[in-house]
Tab-separated table of C-alpha atoms in Angstrom:
chain	number	residue	atom	x	y	z
A	331	MET	CA	0.050	0.042	0.240
A	332	PRO	CA	1.198	2.987	-0.326
A	333	PHE	CA	2.746	5.366	2.210
A	334	VAL	CA	5.650	8.182	2.112
A	335	ASP	CA	8.732	8.342	4.293
A	336	LEU	CA	9.126	11.518	6.184
A	337	PRO	CA	12.192	10.265	9.018
A	338	GLU	CA	13.416	13.178	9.242
A	339	ASP	CA	10.027	14.307	11.512
A	340	ASP	CA	8.945	10.968	12.948
A	341	VAL	CA	6.381	9.820	10.186
A	342	SER	CA	4.351	7.866	7.384
A	343	TYR	CA	2.167	9.471	5.331
A	344	PHE	CA	-1.154	6.699	4.061
A	345	TYR	CA	-2.153	7.949	0.751
A	346	ARG	CA	-5.126	7.044	-1.999
A	347	SER	CA	-5.722	7.761	-5.398
A	348	ASN	CA	-6.906	7.291	-8.760
A	349	LEU	CA	-3.598	5.782	-10.970
A	350	PRO	CA	-3.391	2.589	-11.777
A	351	GLY	CA	-1.730	-1.022	-9.548
A	352	ASP	CA	-1.766	0.364	-6.725
A	353	GLY	CA	-2.387	3.538	-6.965
A	354	SER	CA	1.808	4.702	-5.762
A	355	ALA	CA	3.407	7.466	-7.732
A	356	GLU	CA	5.640	5.947	-9.556
A	357	ASN	CA	1.705	5.142	-12.231
A	358	LEU	CA	1.765	9.043	-12.393
A	359	ASP	CA	0.653	11.016	-16.049
A	360	ARG	CA	3.011	13.251	-16.646
A	361	SER	CA	1.205	14.784	-18.295
A	362	LYS	CA	-1.849	16.327	-16.319
A	363	GLN	CA	-2.170	18.896	-13.218
A	364	THR	CA	-2.088	16.919	-9.907
A	365	VAL	CA	-4.998	17.480	-7.415
A	366	ILE	CA	-4.296	17.390	-3.693
A	367	PHE	CA	-7.072	16.193	-1.189
A	368	THR	CA	-5.370	16.813	1.627
A	369	LEU	CA	-6.277	16.086	4.962
A	370	GLY	CA	-9.759	15.012	5.917
A	371	ALA	CA	-12.128	16.501	9.014
A	372	MET	CA	-13.911	14.126	11.003
A	373	TYR	CA	-12.239	11.210	8.658
A	374	ASP	CA	-9.840	9.855	6.985
A	375	SER	CA	-9.333	9.556	3.090
A	376	ALA	CA	-12.006	8.159	2.419
A	377	SER	CA	-14.141	11.171	2.920
A	378	PHE	CA	-13.352	11.737	-0.783
A	379	VAL	CA	-14.079	8.835	-2.811
A	380	ASN	CA	-16.830	10.840	-4.289
A	381	GLN	CA	-13.628	13.053	-5.942
A	382	LEU	CA	-11.258	10.690	-6.875
A	383	ASN	CA	-14.101	8.193	-8.859
A	384	ASP	CA	-15.286	11.770	-10.438
A	385	PRO	CA	-14.943	10.501	-14.525
A	386	ARG	CA	-14.830	14.567	-14.464
A	387	LEU	CA	-11.612	15.132	-12.452
A	388	SER	CA	-10.074	11.412	-12.848
A	389	SER	CA	-9.888	11.603	-16.338
A	390	SER	CA	-7.507	15.106	-16.305
A	391	TYR	CA	-5.704	14.611	-13.329
A	392	ASN	CA	-3.416	12.725	-11.039
A	393	LEU	CA	-6.012	12.585	-7.661
A	394	PHE	CA	-4.145	11.876	-4.503
A	395	ALA	CA	-6.578	11.539	-0.957
A	396	PHE	CA	-4.017	12.037	2.275
A	397	ASP	CA	-3.823	10.373	5.648
A	398	GLY	CA	-3.187	13.350	8.275
A	399	ARG	CA	-1.182	12.315	10.759
A	400	ALA	CA	-4.227	11.141	13.602
A	401	GLN	CA	-6.218	9.737	10.893
A	402	GLY	CA	-6.450	6.934	9.172
A	403	GLN	CA	-3.629	4.374	7.993
A	404	THR	CA	-0.704	7.468	8.396
A	405	ARG	CA	1.590	6.693	11.749
A	406	GLY	CA	3.583	7.961	13.972
A	407	PRO	CA	3.882	9.322	17.088
A	408	PRO	CA	2.079	12.772	18.807
A	409	GLN	CA	3.743	15.283	18.916
A	410	PRO	CA	2.542	17.844	20.903
A	411	ALA	CA	4.179	20.654	18.686
A	412	ARG	CA	2.938	20.801	15.451
A	413	ASP	CA	0.164	23.425	14.088
A	414	ALA	CA	-1.029	24.889	10.553
A	415	TRP	CA	2.812	25.357	10.131
A	416	THR	CA	4.587	22.018	9.570
A	417	ASP	CA	1.193	20.597	8.444
A	418	ALA	CA	2.292	23.167	5.509
A	419	VAL	CA	5.899	21.854	5.928
A	420	GLU	CA	4.964	18.438	5.495
A	421	MET	CA	3.225	18.140	2.723
A	422	VAL	CA	5.047	20.346	0.913
A	423	LYS	CA	7.685	17.556	1.361
A	424	ILE	CA	4.798	14.621	0.494
A	425	LEU	CA	5.089	16.918	-2.674
A	426	ASP	CA	8.304	16.448	-2.722
A	427	LYS	CA	9.208	12.642	-1.815
A	428	LEU	CA	6.009	11.590	-4.954
A	429	GLY	CA	7.701	13.860	-7.763
A	430	LEU	CA	4.907	15.854	-7.653
A	431	GLU	CA	4.657	19.350	-9.455
A	432	LYS	CA	1.990	21.037	-10.257
A	433	VAL	CA	-0.336	21.174	-7.692
A	434	HIS	CA	-3.831	22.441	-6.622
A	435	MET	CA	-4.863	21.861	-3.370
A	436	PHE	CA	-7.954	21.196	-2.118
A	437	ALA	CA	-8.631	21.798	1.281
A	438	GLY	CA	-11.994	20.964	2.902
A	439	THR	CA	-12.003	22.140	6.311
A	440	TRP	CA	-11.453	24.474	8.729
A	441	TYR	CA	-7.937	23.490	9.849
A	442	THR	CA	-6.416	21.891	6.323
A	443	TYR	CA	-6.516	24.988	4.868
A	444	GLN	CA	-5.374	26.696	7.129
A	445	SER	CA	-2.150	25.397	6.931
A	446	ALA	CA	-3.067	25.560	2.898
A	447	LEU	CA	-2.639	29.357	3.301
A	448	ARG	CA	0.651	28.117	4.949
A	449	MET	CA	2.297	26.308	2.350
A	450	ALA	CA	1.064	28.917	-0.519
A	451	ILE	CA	3.184	31.662	2.248
A	452	LEU	CA	6.199	29.319	2.726
A	453	PHE	CA	7.255	28.066	-0.992
A	454	PRO	CA	5.309	30.705	-3.187
A	455	GLY	CA	5.117	29.319	-6.002
A	456	ARG	CA	5.541	26.038	-5.161
A	457	ILE	CA	1.708	24.855	-5.511
A	458	LEU	CA	-1.352	26.247	-8.081
A	459	SER	CA	-4.249	27.646	-6.071
A	460	VAL	CA	-5.684	26.524	-3.280
A	461	ALA	CA	-9.515	25.480	-3.476
A	462	ALA	CA	-10.770	25.938	0.954
A	463	GLY	CA	-13.509	25.835	3.733
A	464	PRO	CA	-16.058	26.448	4.160
A	465	ILE	CA	-14.790	29.084	6.756
A	466	GLU	CA	-15.670	28.488	10.293
A	467	ARG	CA	-16.958	31.229	12.072
A	468	ASP	CA	-15.002	34.565	13.990
A	469	ARG	CA	-15.045	32.537	17.887
A	470	ASP	CA	-17.741	34.251	19.272
A	471	GLU	CA	-20.337	32.648	21.715
A	472	THR	CA	-21.815	30.413	19.511
A	473	MET	CA	-18.017	28.708	18.624
A	474	VAL	CA	-17.427	28.797	22.133
A	475	GLN	CA	-20.029	26.349	23.501
A	476	LEU	CA	-19.908	24.365	19.720
A	477	GLU	CA	-16.085	24.129	20.858
A	478	GLU	CA	-17.049	22.165	24.347
A	479	ILE	CA	-19.596	19.520	23.001
A	480	CYS	CA	-16.975	18.469	21.183
A	481	LYS	CA	-14.527	18.736	23.713
A	482	GLU	CA	-17.288	16.739	25.793
A	483	LEU	CA	-18.802	14.553	22.939
A	484	LEU	CA	-14.750	13.710	21.889
A	485	THR	CA	-14.074	12.614	26.304
A	486	LEU	CA	-17.073	10.894	26.105
A	487	LEU	CA	-16.100	8.895	23.414
A	488	SER	CA	-12.510	8.160	24.593
A	489	THR	CA	-13.756	6.833	27.669
A	490	SER	CA	-16.043	4.460	27.822
A	491	LYS	CA	-16.154	1.527	28.287
A	492	ASP	CA	-18.030	-0.350	25.773
A	493	ILE	CA	-19.297	-0.406	22.317
A	494	GLN	CA	-23.100	0.714	23.504
A	495	THR	CA	-21.709	3.670	24.928
A	496	MET	CA	-19.433	4.367	22.678
A	497	GLU	CA	-22.452	4.345	19.889
A	498	ASP	CA	-24.915	6.638	21.959
A	499	TYR	CA	-22.388	8.946	21.363
A	500	LEU	CA	-21.810	8.752	18.054
A	501	VAL	CA	-25.625	8.850	17.373
A	502	GLU	CA	-24.748	12.978	19.189
A	503	VAL	CA	-22.305	13.286	16.580
A	504	PHE	CA	-23.899	13.195	12.977
A	505	PRO	CA	-26.007	15.486	13.546
A	506	TYR	CA	-23.615	17.614	15.358
A	507	LEU	CA	-21.229	17.062	12.120
A	508	PHE	CA	-24.276	16.605	9.308
A	509	GLY	CA	-27.175	17.483	9.164
A	510	GLU	CA	-29.413	14.875	8.531
A	511	ASP	CA	-27.465	14.413	5.873
A	512	LEU	CA	-25.037	11.697	5.609
A	513	GLU	CA	-27.009	8.190	5.102
A	514	GLU	CA	-27.101	5.108	6.207
A	515	ASP	CA	-23.868	3.182	5.042
A	516	GLN	CA	-21.821	6.687	5.627
A	517	LYS	CA	-22.888	6.273	9.296
A	518	ASP	CA	-21.763	2.053	9.206
A	519	ASP	CA	-19.005	3.582	7.991
A	520	PHE	CA	-17.576	6.947	9.528
A	521	ALA	CA	-19.383	4.718	13.395
A	522	LEU	CA	-16.943	1.903	12.277
A	523	TYR	CA	-13.764	4.471	11.784
A	524	ILE	CA	-14.522	6.396	14.961
A	525	GLU	CA	-14.992	2.934	16.730
A	526	THR	CA	-12.161	1.844	14.732
A	527	GLN	CA	-9.700	5.030	15.385
A	528	TYR	CA	-9.998	6.873	18.148
A	529	PRO	CA	-11.161	4.164	20.538
A	530	PRO	CA	-10.397	4.580	24.726
A	531	VAL	CA	-7.150	1.658	23.999
A	532	LYS	CA	-6.384	4.663	20.852
A	533	LEU	CA	-6.597	7.552	23.463
A	534	CYS	CA	-3.320	9.342	22.488
A	535	ARG	CA	-4.151	9.589	19.214
A	536	ALA	CA	-7.659	10.093	19.997
A	537	MET	CA	-6.206	13.368	22.011
A	538	GLU	CA	-3.976	14.533	19.275
A	539	PHE	CA	-6.584	13.698	16.858
A	540	GLY	CA	-8.472	16.753	19.018
A	541	GLN	CA	-5.305	18.786	19.129
A	542	ALA	CA	-5.664	19.247	15.620
A	543	ILE	CA	-8.330	20.046	15.104
A	544	PHE	CA	-8.267	22.763	17.902
A	545	GLY	CA	-5.127	24.094	17.920
A	546	ASN	CA	-4.499	24.093	14.433
A	547	ARG	CA	-7.545	26.792	13.386
A	548	THR	CA	-5.343	29.912	14.676
A	549	PRO	CA	-6.358	32.780	11.139
A	550	LEU	CA	-3.566	34.402	9.220
A	551	THR	CA	-2.895	38.127	10.699
A	552	ASP	CA	-3.205	41.192	7.825
A	553	LYS	CA	0.552	40.792	7.303
A	554	GLU	CA	0.763	36.970	6.595
A	555	ALA	CA	-2.729	37.667	4.268
A	556	ALA	CA	-1.323	38.944	2.278
A	557	LEU	CA	2.140	36.748	1.481
A	558	VAL	CA	-0.774	34.544	-0.338
A	559	LYS	CA	-0.240	35.026	-4.422
A	560	LEU	CA	-1.582	32.327	-5.858
A	561	PRO	CA	-5.910	31.124	-6.925
A	562	VAL	CA	-7.381	30.943	-4.140
A	563	LEU	CA	-10.903	29.731	-3.803
A	564	LEU	CA	-13.320	30.336	-0.954
A	565	PHE	CA	-16.075	27.967	-0.840
A	566	ALA	CA	-19.080	28.975	2.297
A	567	VAL	CA	-21.932	28.191	3.984
A	568	ASP	CA	-24.839	29.876	6.823
A	569	ASN	CA	-24.740	26.584	8.683
A	570	LEU	CA	-24.296	26.037	12.957
A	571	VAL	CA	-19.901	26.263	12.595
A	572	ASP	CA	-19.348	28.381	8.967
A	573	THR	CA	-20.326	31.262	7.710
A	574	VAL	CA	-20.889	33.348	4.268
A	575	GLU	CA	-19.480	36.621	6.201
A	576	MET	CA	-16.336	34.534	7.904
A	577	ALA	CA	-15.576	34.154	4.618
A	578	GLU	CA	-15.671	37.455	2.828
A	579	ALA	CA	-13.835	38.683	5.867
A	580	LEU	CA	-11.223	36.357	4.587
A	581	GLN	CA	-12.098	37.344	0.905
A	582	LYS	CA	-10.489	41.039	1.699
A	583	ARG	CA	-7.900	39.976	3.302
A	584	LEU	CA	-6.509	37.601	0.983
A	585	THR	CA	-4.265	41.808	-0.792
A	586	GLY	CA	-1.995	39.296	-2.526
A	587	VAL	CA	-4.435	36.945	-4.521
A	588	PRO	CA	-4.668	37.432	-8.841
A	589	GLY	CA	-8.081	38.600	-9.718
A	590	GLY	CA	-9.005	38.547	-5.870
A	591	ALA	CA	-10.378	35.350	-4.057
A	592	HIS	CA	-13.262	33.819	-5.622
A	593	ILE	CA	-16.211	32.650	-3.400
A	594	ASN	CA	-18.256	29.890	-4.098
A	595	ILE	CA	-21.267	29.911	-1.455
A	596	LEU	CA	-23.141	26.120	-0.891
A	597	PRO	CA	-26.685	25.266	0.153
A	598	ASP	CA	-27.961	26.719	2.923
A	599	GLY	CA	-27.245	24.855	5.764
A	600	ALA	CA	-25.363	22.563	3.668
A	601	PRO	CA	-22.533	20.613	5.886
A	602	SER	CA	-18.639	21.954	6.786
A	603	GLU	CA	-18.002	18.479	5.412
A	604	ALA	CA	-20.741	18.927	1.863
A	605	TRP	CA	-17.682	17.585	-0.382
A	606	TYR	CA	-18.258	14.296	2.010
A	607	ILE	CA	-21.900	14.517	1.450
A	608	ARG	CA	-23.905	12.410	-1.095
A	609	ARG	CA	-26.268	15.871	-1.507
A	610	TYR	CA	-23.669	17.863	-2.783
A	611	ALA	CA	-20.603	16.577	-3.956
A	612	GLY	CA	-21.763	16.975	-7.146
A	613	SER	CA	-22.357	20.995	-6.201
A	614	VAL	CA	-18.619	21.391	-4.760
A	615	THR	CA	-17.152	18.779	-7.385
A	616	THR	CA	-18.313	21.308	-10.206
A	617	ALA	CA	-17.304	24.436	-8.408
A	618	PHE	CA	-13.698	22.850	-7.829
A	619	LEU	CA	-12.661	22.303	-11.137
A	620	SER	CA	-14.401	25.074	-13.293
A	621	PHE	CA	-12.307	27.469	-10.204
A	622	ILE	CA	-8.930	25.197	-11.463
A	623	GLU	CA	-9.422	24.077	-15.181
A	624	LYS	CA	-9.490	28.630	-14.985
A	625	VAL	CA	-6.190	28.259	-13.840
A	626	GLY	CA	-5.206	25.568	-15.913
A	627	GLU	CA	-5.556	28.077	-19.350
A	628	LYS	CA	-2.259	30.184	-17.863
A	629	PRO	CA	0.881	27.745	-17.863
A	630	GLN	CA	2.989	28.538	-14.489
A	631	LEU	CA	6.198	28.156	-13.640
A	632	VAL	CA	7.276	25.790	-10.435
A	633	THR	CA	9.751	27.187	-8.266
A	634	PRO	CA	11.762	24.115	-6.253
A	635	THR	CA	10.905	24.310	-3.143
A	636	ASP	CA	13.709	25.586	-0.424
A	637	ILE	CA	13.352	24.324	2.657
A	638	GLY	CA	15.849	26.844	4.091
A	639	ALA	CA	13.941	29.641	2.100
A	640	ALA	CA	10.797	28.945	4.062
A	641	PHE	CA	12.431	28.775	7.212
A	642	LYS	CA	13.785	31.871	7.706
A	643	ILE	CA	10.362	33.379	6.328
A	644	MET	CA	8.558	31.840	9.307
A	645	THR	CA	11.232	32.975	11.249
A	646	GLU	CA	9.962	36.336	10.554
A	647	LEU	CA	6.662	35.612	10.311
A	648	SER	CA	6.620	34.124	13.749
A	649	GLY	CA	8.571	36.765	15.491
A	650	ASN	CA	10.683	34.910	17.940
A	651	PRO	CA	14.713	35.108	16.836
A	652	ALA	CA	15.496	31.930	19.205
A	653	MET	CA	13.647	29.960	16.518
A	654	ALA	CA	16.543	30.525	14.132
A	655	GLN	CA	18.426	27.915	16.036
A	656	ARG	CA	16.781	25.253	15.236
A	657	ASP	CA	17.167	22.204	12.428
A	658	PRO	CA	14.846	23.538	9.025
A	659	LYS	CA	15.018	20.259	7.903
A	660	LYS	CA	12.380	19.078	10.783
A	661	SER	CA	9.013	19.927	10.322
A	662	MET	CA	8.384	20.914	13.927
A	663	SER	CA	11.563	23.994	14.020
A	664	PHE	CA	9.071	25.389	11.732
A	665	SER	CA	5.630	25.303	14.572
A	666	CYS	CA	4.284	28.669	16.336
A	667	VAL	CA	2.813	26.281	19.296
A	668	THR	CA	4.180	28.519	22.540
A	669	GLN	CA	6.198	27.147	25.589
A	670	ASP	CA	3.818	26.924	28.024
A	671	VAL	CA	0.791	25.329	25.191
A	672	LEU	CA	4.321	22.792	24.672
A	673	ASP	CA	3.906	22.495	27.821
A	674	GLN	CA	0.312	21.485	28.851
A	675	ARG	CA	0.061	19.143	25.243
A	676	ARG	CA	3.294	16.758	26.558
A	677	GLU	CA	1.969	16.833	30.194
A	678	MET	CA	-1.941	15.366	28.072
A	679	TYR	CA	-0.129	12.486	26.539
A	680	VAL	CA	1.375	11.600	29.370
A	681	ILE	CA	-1.587	11.044	30.920
A	682	ALA	CA	-3.444	10.244	27.817
A	683	THR	CA	-0.583	7.035	27.717
A	684	GLN	CA	-1.473	5.722	31.262
A	685	ALA	CA	-5.284	5.867	30.769
A	686	GLN	CA	-4.744	3.987	28.027
A	687	GLU	CA	-3.587	1.193	28.719
A	688	ARG	CA	-5.811	0.059	31.103
A	689	GLY	CA	-8.670	1.595	27.417
A	690	PHE	CA	-12.048	-0.935	26.252
A	691	ASN	CA	-10.712	-1.551	22.008
A	692	PRO	CA	-13.673	-2.554	20.295
A	693	VAL	CA	-12.315	-4.998	17.961
A	694	GLY	CA	-11.732	-8.021	19.162
A	695	PRO	CA	-8.434	-10.058	20.307
A	696	ASN	CA	-8.968	-11.932	16.559
A	697	GLY	CA	-9.012	-8.846	14.541
A	698	GLU	CA	-13.526	-8.398	14.853
A	699	ARG	CA	-14.857	-5.478	14.593
A	700	PRO	CA	-17.514	-4.194	16.007
A	701	ARG	CA	-20.399	-4.241	15.251
A	702	ARG	CA	-22.040	-2.821	12.538
A	703	PHE	CA	-24.319	0.895	13.657
A	704	SER	CA	-26.831	0.715	11.666
A	705	GLU	CA	-28.073	-3.111	13.375
A	706	ARG	CA	-28.730	-1.054	16.848
A	707	TYR	CA	-29.891	2.298	14.828
A	708	HIS	CA	-31.105	1.657	11.452
A	709	GLU	CA	-34.683	2.117	13.324
A	710	GLN	CA	-34.256	3.361	16.182
A	711	ASN	CA	-33.096	6.556	16.557
A	712	ARG	CA	-34.048	8.151	14.437
A	713	GLN	CA	-35.999	10.179	16.624
A	714	ARG	CA	-33.566	10.510	18.502
A	715	ILE	CA	-32.052	11.643	16.141
A	716	ASN	CA	-32.733	14.785	14.285
A	717	SER	CA	-34.256	15.400	18.788
A	718	ILE	CA	-30.588	15.755	19.517
A	719	SER	CA	-30.066	17.793	16.508
A	720	SER	CA	-32.967	20.428	17.243
A	721	SER	CA	-31.671	19.940	20.825
A	722	VAL	CA	-27.720	20.792	19.537
A	723	VAL	CA	-29.113	23.990	17.973
A	724	ILE	CA	-31.342	25.580	20.608
A	725	GLN	CA	-27.688	24.745	22.866
A	726	VAL	CA	-25.517	26.410	21.346
A	727	SER	CA	-27.728	29.716	19.600
A	728	VAL	CA	-28.982	30.642	23.312
A	729	VAL	CA	-27.171	32.045	26.002
A	730	HIS	CA	-28.148	33.363	28.671
A	731	LYS	CA	-26.989	37.612	28.676
A	732	ASP	CA	-24.937	36.643	32.396
A	733	GLU	CA	-23.287	34.168	30.409
A	734	GLU	CA	-22.074	36.041	26.963
A	735	GLU	CA	-20.698	39.150	28.762
A	736	THR	CA	-18.805	36.905	29.869
A	737	ALA	CA	-17.524	34.792	27.147
A	738	LYS	CA	-17.178	38.844	25.242
A	739	SER	CA	-15.311	39.420	27.759
A	740	GLU	CA	-12.733	36.344	27.630
A	741	LEU	CA	-12.952	35.566	24.716
A	742	PRO	CA	-11.973	38.593	22.496
A	743	VAL	CA	-13.805	37.665	19.223
A	744	LYS	CA	-10.469	38.580	17.061
A	745	GLU	CA	-8.554	37.135	19.981
A	746	GLU	CA	-5.918	33.983	18.376
A	747	GLN	CA	-6.393	30.776	20.927
A	748	ASP	CA	-4.360	28.266	20.916
A	749	HIS	CA	-7.862	26.008	21.385
A	750	ASP	CA	-6.044	23.621	24.033
A	751	LEU	CA	-7.440	20.021	25.765
A	752	SER	CA	-7.213	20.739	28.952
A	753	MET	CA	-10.977	20.303	30.229
A	754	ILE	CA	-9.990	16.355	28.887
A	755	GLY	CA	-7.508	16.381	30.203
A	756	SER	CA	-8.136	16.769	33.811
A	757	ARG	CA	-11.374	15.006	33.077
A	758	LEU	CA	-8.228	11.887	32.125
A	759	LYS	CA	-6.951	12.983	35.829
A	760	ASP	CA	-9.797	12.257	37.289
A	761	LEU	CA	-10.956	9.044	36.042
A	762	LEU	CA	-7.199	7.679	36.737
A	763	LEU	CA	-7.463	8.224	40.329
A	764	MET	CA	-10.914	7.161	40.901
A	765	GLY	CA	-9.229	4.730	38.686
């Protein structure tokens, strides 16, 4: 199976493609441009099946989809220093290893587009275009509550005592992530993925996944945004997580994009992972294809990767002179995670390592997979799912006045935050003490 090894970064990335044979890059068609579907969100590279199998794309482009760190079949220990900058560097290293030159990036989630845009900043001219989004709402009171809900669900999933408990929590996850648009077979696939990727026995992996979701969302500064100087498509939608308004705000800040960033507005209420939902996948692909076809009309030279130059840019942007003493060959040297957060994450992984030793494993001793989610929930929980979906909307939409004022005073909308998992770490400490 195709992997890309980055030994200096202690990680091996898995990928799937539309190429013949085993799908490895050795079968690349050099006459075609390449599309990279980067780092799926709540799912691994299998979530891009709609795009990999769409003949409009597969007949004209080399298509690659990657499992990110702590996702799918990608292997490597947790990295407390990981952020959007380090993800950007590792993706460019992958492109170099595979010999991929003329590349369009499709970054369809709220934290992956942050790394894709940083690729364009650190390695100007290395990629042809970026399709990003939908663009998530700013860290207002609604987003604060959404984050707390997600952290709570992640904690509960990762500390479940049995498969039934995990399934109970998954019922709550589905409407939050996908609304009512996920079909039954996709629910089965997603449930199996979560149950085998992030069970209590793999708690460190679950924590790293959560770290990426909450910690890799630091928005670009105006100075950084102005350094993005390649064609950009922003998907936009109004739902619980994303807003058209924020896409328009980012569009205005991307002042270096030739001709300005383009916006494609998805149907109202479409989920963030619209490219995975069959109902929306076709329209997402249509918009993306129209965008990259226009980009491809103008021949472009690709600038070779220069890690040294990228590290110099990173050092200047960070405002941290001490960064210059790090080894630029290692991706974590590009990290902007502060020492306090780094220490907190390291402590969290120590706790998680202890906790997972006694964690529940839904996979049987002989590799038996958990039962299909639909065996229990196909009909029984339709009404419950609907009621939970409504309650989530209420929970994140209604804030008492005193809570609203607290949220505004403690979490300014524009302030950069590292969305840490300290609450989960505290919960794990309590569980360990209860032993």
